[in-house]
PDB file of C-alpha atoms (C1' of nucleotides) in Angstrom:
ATOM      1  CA  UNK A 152     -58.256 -17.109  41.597  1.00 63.00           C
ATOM      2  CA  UNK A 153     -59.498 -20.579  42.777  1.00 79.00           C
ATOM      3  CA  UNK A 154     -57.415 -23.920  41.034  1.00 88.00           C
ATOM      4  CA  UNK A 155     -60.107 -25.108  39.450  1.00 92.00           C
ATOM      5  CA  UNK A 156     -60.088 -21.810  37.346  1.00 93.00           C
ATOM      6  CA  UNK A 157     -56.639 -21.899  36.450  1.00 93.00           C
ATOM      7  CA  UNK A 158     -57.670 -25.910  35.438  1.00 94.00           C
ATOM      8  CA  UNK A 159     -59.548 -24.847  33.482  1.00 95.00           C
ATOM      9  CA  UNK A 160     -57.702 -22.344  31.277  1.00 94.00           C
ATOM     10  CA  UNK A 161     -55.142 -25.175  30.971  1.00 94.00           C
ATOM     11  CA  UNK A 162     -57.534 -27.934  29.639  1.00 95.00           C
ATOM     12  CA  UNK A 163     -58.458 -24.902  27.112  1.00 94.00           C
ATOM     13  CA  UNK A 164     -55.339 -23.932  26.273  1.00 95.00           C
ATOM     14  CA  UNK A 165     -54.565 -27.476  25.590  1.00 95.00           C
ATOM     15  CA  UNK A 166     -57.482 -28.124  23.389  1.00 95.00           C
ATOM     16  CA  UNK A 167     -55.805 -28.846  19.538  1.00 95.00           C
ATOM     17  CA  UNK A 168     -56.324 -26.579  17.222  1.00 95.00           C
ATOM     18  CA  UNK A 169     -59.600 -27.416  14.742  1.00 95.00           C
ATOM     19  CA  UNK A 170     -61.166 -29.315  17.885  1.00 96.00           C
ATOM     20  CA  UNK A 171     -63.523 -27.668  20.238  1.00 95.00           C
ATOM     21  CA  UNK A 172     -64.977 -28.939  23.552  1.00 95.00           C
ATOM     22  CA  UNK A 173     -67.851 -28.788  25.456  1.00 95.00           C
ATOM     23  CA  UNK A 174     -68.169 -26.755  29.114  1.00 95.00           C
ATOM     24  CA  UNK A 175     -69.489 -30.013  30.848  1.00 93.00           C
ATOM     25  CA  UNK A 176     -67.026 -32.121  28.902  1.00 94.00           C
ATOM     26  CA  UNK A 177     -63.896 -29.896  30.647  1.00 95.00           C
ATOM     27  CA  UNK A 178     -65.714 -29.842  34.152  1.00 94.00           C
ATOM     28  CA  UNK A 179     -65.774 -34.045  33.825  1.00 92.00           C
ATOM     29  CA  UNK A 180     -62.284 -33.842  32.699  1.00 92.00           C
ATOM     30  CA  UNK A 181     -61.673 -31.760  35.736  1.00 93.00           C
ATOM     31  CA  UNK A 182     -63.413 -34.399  38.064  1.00 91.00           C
ATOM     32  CA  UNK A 183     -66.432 -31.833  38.666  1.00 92.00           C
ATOM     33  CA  UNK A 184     -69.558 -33.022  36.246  1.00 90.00           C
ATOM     34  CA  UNK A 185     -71.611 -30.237  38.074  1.00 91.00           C
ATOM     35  CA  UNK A 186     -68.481 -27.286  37.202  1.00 93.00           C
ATOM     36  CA  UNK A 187     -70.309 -27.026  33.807  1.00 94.00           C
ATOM     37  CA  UNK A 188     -71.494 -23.736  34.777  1.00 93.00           C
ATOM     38  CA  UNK A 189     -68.537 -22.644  37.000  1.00 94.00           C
ATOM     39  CA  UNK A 190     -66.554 -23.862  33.542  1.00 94.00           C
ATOM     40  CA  UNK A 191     -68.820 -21.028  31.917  1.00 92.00           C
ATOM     41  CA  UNK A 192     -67.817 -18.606  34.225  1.00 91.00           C
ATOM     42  CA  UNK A 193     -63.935 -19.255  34.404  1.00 93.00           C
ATOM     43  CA  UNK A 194     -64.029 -18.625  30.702  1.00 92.00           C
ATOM     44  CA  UNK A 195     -66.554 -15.072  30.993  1.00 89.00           C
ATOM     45  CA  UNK A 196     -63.550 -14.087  33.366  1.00 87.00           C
ATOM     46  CA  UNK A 197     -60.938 -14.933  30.579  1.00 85.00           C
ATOM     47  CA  UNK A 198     -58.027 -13.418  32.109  1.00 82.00           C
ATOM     48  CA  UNK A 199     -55.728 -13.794  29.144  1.00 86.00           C
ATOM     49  CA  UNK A 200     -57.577 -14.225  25.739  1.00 83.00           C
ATOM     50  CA  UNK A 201     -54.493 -14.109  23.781  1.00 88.00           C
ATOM     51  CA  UNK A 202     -53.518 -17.954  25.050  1.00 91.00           C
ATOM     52  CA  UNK A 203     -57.121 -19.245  25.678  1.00 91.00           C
ATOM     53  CA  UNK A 204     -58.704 -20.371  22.982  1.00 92.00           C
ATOM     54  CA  UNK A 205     -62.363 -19.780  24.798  1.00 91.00           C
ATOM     55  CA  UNK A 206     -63.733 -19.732  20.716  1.00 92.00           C
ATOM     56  CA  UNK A 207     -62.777 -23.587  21.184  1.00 94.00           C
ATOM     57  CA  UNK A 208     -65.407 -24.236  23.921  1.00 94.00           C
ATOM     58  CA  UNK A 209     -69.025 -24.178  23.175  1.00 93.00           C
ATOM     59  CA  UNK A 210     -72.239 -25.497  24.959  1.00 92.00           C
ATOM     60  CA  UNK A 211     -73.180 -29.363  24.312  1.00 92.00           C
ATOM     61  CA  UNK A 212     -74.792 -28.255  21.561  1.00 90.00           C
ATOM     62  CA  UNK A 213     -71.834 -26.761  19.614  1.00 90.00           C
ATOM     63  CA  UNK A 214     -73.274 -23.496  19.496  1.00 87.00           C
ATOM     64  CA  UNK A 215     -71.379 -20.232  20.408  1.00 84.00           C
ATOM     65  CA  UNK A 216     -71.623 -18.790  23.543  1.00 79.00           C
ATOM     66  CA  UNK A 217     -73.700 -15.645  21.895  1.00 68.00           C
ATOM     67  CA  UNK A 218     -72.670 -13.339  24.608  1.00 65.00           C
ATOM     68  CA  UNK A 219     -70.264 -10.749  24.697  1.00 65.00           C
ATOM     69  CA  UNK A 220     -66.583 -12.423  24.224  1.00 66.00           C
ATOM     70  CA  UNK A 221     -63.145 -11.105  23.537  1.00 72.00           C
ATOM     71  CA  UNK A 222     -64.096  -9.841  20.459  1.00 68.00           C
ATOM     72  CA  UNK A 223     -67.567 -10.454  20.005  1.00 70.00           C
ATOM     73  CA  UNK A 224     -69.839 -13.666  18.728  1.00 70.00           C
ATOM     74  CA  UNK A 225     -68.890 -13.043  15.053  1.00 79.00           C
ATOM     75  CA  UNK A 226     -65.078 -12.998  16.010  1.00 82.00           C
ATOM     76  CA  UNK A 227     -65.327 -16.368  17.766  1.00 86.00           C
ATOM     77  CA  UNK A 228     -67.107 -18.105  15.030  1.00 87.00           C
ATOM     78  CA  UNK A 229     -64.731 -16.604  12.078  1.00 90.00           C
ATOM     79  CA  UNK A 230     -61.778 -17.715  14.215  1.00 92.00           C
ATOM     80  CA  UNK A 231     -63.177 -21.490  14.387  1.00 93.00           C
ATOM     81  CA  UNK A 232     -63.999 -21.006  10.256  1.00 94.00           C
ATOM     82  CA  UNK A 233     -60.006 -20.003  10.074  1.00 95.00           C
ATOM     83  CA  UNK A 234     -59.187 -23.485  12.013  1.00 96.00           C
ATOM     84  CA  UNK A 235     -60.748 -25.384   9.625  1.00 96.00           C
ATOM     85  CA  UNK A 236     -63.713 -26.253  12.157  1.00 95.00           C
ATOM     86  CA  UNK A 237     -67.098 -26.439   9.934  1.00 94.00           C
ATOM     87  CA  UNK A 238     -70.869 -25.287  10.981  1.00 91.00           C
ATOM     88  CA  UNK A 239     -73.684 -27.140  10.384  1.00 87.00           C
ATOM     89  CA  UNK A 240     -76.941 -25.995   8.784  1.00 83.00           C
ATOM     90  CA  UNK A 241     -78.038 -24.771  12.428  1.00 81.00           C
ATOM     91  CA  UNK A 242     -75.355 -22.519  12.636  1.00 84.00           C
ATOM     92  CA  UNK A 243     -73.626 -24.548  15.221  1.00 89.00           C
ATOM     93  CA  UNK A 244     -70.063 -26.374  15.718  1.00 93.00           C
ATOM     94  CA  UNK A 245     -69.831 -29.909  13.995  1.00 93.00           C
ATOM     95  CA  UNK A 246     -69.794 -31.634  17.083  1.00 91.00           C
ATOM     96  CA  UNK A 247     -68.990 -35.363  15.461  1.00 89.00           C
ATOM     97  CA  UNK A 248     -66.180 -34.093  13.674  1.00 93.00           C
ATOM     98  CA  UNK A 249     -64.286 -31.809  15.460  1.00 95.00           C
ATOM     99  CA  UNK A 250     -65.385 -32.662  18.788  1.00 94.00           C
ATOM    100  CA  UNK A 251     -62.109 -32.844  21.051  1.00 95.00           C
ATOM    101  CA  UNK A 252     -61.415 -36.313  22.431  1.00 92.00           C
ATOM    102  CA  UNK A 253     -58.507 -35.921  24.657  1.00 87.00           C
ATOM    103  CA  UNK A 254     -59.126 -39.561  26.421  1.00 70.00           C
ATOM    104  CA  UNK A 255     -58.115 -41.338  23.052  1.00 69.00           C
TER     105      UNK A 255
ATOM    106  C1'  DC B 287     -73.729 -10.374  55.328  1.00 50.67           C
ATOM    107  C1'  DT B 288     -77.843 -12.338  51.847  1.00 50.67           C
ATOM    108  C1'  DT B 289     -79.697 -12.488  47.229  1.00 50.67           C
ATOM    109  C1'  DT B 290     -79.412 -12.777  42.338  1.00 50.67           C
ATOM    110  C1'  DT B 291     -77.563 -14.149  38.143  1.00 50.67           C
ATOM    111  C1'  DG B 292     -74.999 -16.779  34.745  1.00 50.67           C
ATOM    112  C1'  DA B 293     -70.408 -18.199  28.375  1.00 50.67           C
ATOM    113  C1'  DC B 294     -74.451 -25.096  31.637  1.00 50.67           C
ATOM    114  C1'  DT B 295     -76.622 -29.679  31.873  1.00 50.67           C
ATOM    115  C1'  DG B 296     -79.847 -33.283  32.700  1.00 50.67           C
ATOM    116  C1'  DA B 297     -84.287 -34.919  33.906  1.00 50.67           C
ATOM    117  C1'  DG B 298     -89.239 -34.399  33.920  1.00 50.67           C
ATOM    118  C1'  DT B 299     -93.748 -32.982  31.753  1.00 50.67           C
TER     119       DT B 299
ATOM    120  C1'  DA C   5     -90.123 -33.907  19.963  1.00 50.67           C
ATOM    121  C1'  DA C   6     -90.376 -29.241  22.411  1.00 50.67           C
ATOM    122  C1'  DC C   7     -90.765 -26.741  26.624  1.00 50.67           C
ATOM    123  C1'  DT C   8     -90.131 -26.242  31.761  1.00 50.67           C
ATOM    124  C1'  DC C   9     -88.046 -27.028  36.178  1.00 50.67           C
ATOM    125  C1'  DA C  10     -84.434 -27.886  39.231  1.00 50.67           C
ATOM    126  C1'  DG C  11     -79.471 -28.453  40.655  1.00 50.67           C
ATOM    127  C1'  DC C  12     -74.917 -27.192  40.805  1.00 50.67           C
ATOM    128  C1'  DC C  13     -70.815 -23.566  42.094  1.00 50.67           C
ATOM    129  C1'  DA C  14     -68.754 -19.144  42.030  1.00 50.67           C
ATOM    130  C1'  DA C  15     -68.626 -14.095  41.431  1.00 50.67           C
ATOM    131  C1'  DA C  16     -71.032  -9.702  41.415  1.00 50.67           C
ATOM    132  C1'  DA C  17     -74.608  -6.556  43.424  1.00 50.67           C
TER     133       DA C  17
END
DNA sequence: CTTTTGACTGAGT
DNA sequence: AACTCAGCCAAAA
């Protein structure tokens, strides 16, 4: 399991709860602007979904990843709904509001 | 070992 | 504004 994985899973795990983040947002945390898709891929292994919260991290859109997940699309979006995170119109993650911000 | 694909993003047309 | 193309890294085939 390479370090930045294991990076990864921590910025997730740290990511407050009612906040979500984006994939390239993590990978420039990381120091690695171009780990967006690596980012992706750290999360599709998801070695422990029980204590990362891979339902907080969605494309720079705010949308879901779609795919197959832990528990599947629907899961991921009602466990967001349950955090008090709210969807737009478009189906998709209120980015301005509960965007995570961990540099303030 | 080489090739393909992917839970992404940004720039170009 | 919407669609297409290319770049990036790592894991799976």
């Amino acid at each position: 399991m390479s370090a930045f994985f294991e990076r990864v899973y921590n910025v997730v795990k740290d990511i407050p709860r009612g906040k979500v983040a984006t994939y390239g947002q993590i990978a420039t945390i990381l120091g690695a602007p171009r780990f967006s898709q690596v980012v992706g891929y750290a999360l599709h292994a998801n070695p422990d979904p029980r204590h990362i919260p891979c339902h907080r991290v969605v494309n720079r859109f705010g949308a879901l990843s779609g795919s197959f997940a832990f528990g599947g699309a629907d899961e991921q979006k009602k466990r967001l709904l349950a955090e008090g995170v709210t969807f737009d119109e478009n189906g998709n993650v209120d980015m301005e509001k509960h965007l995570w911000r961990p540099s303030l």
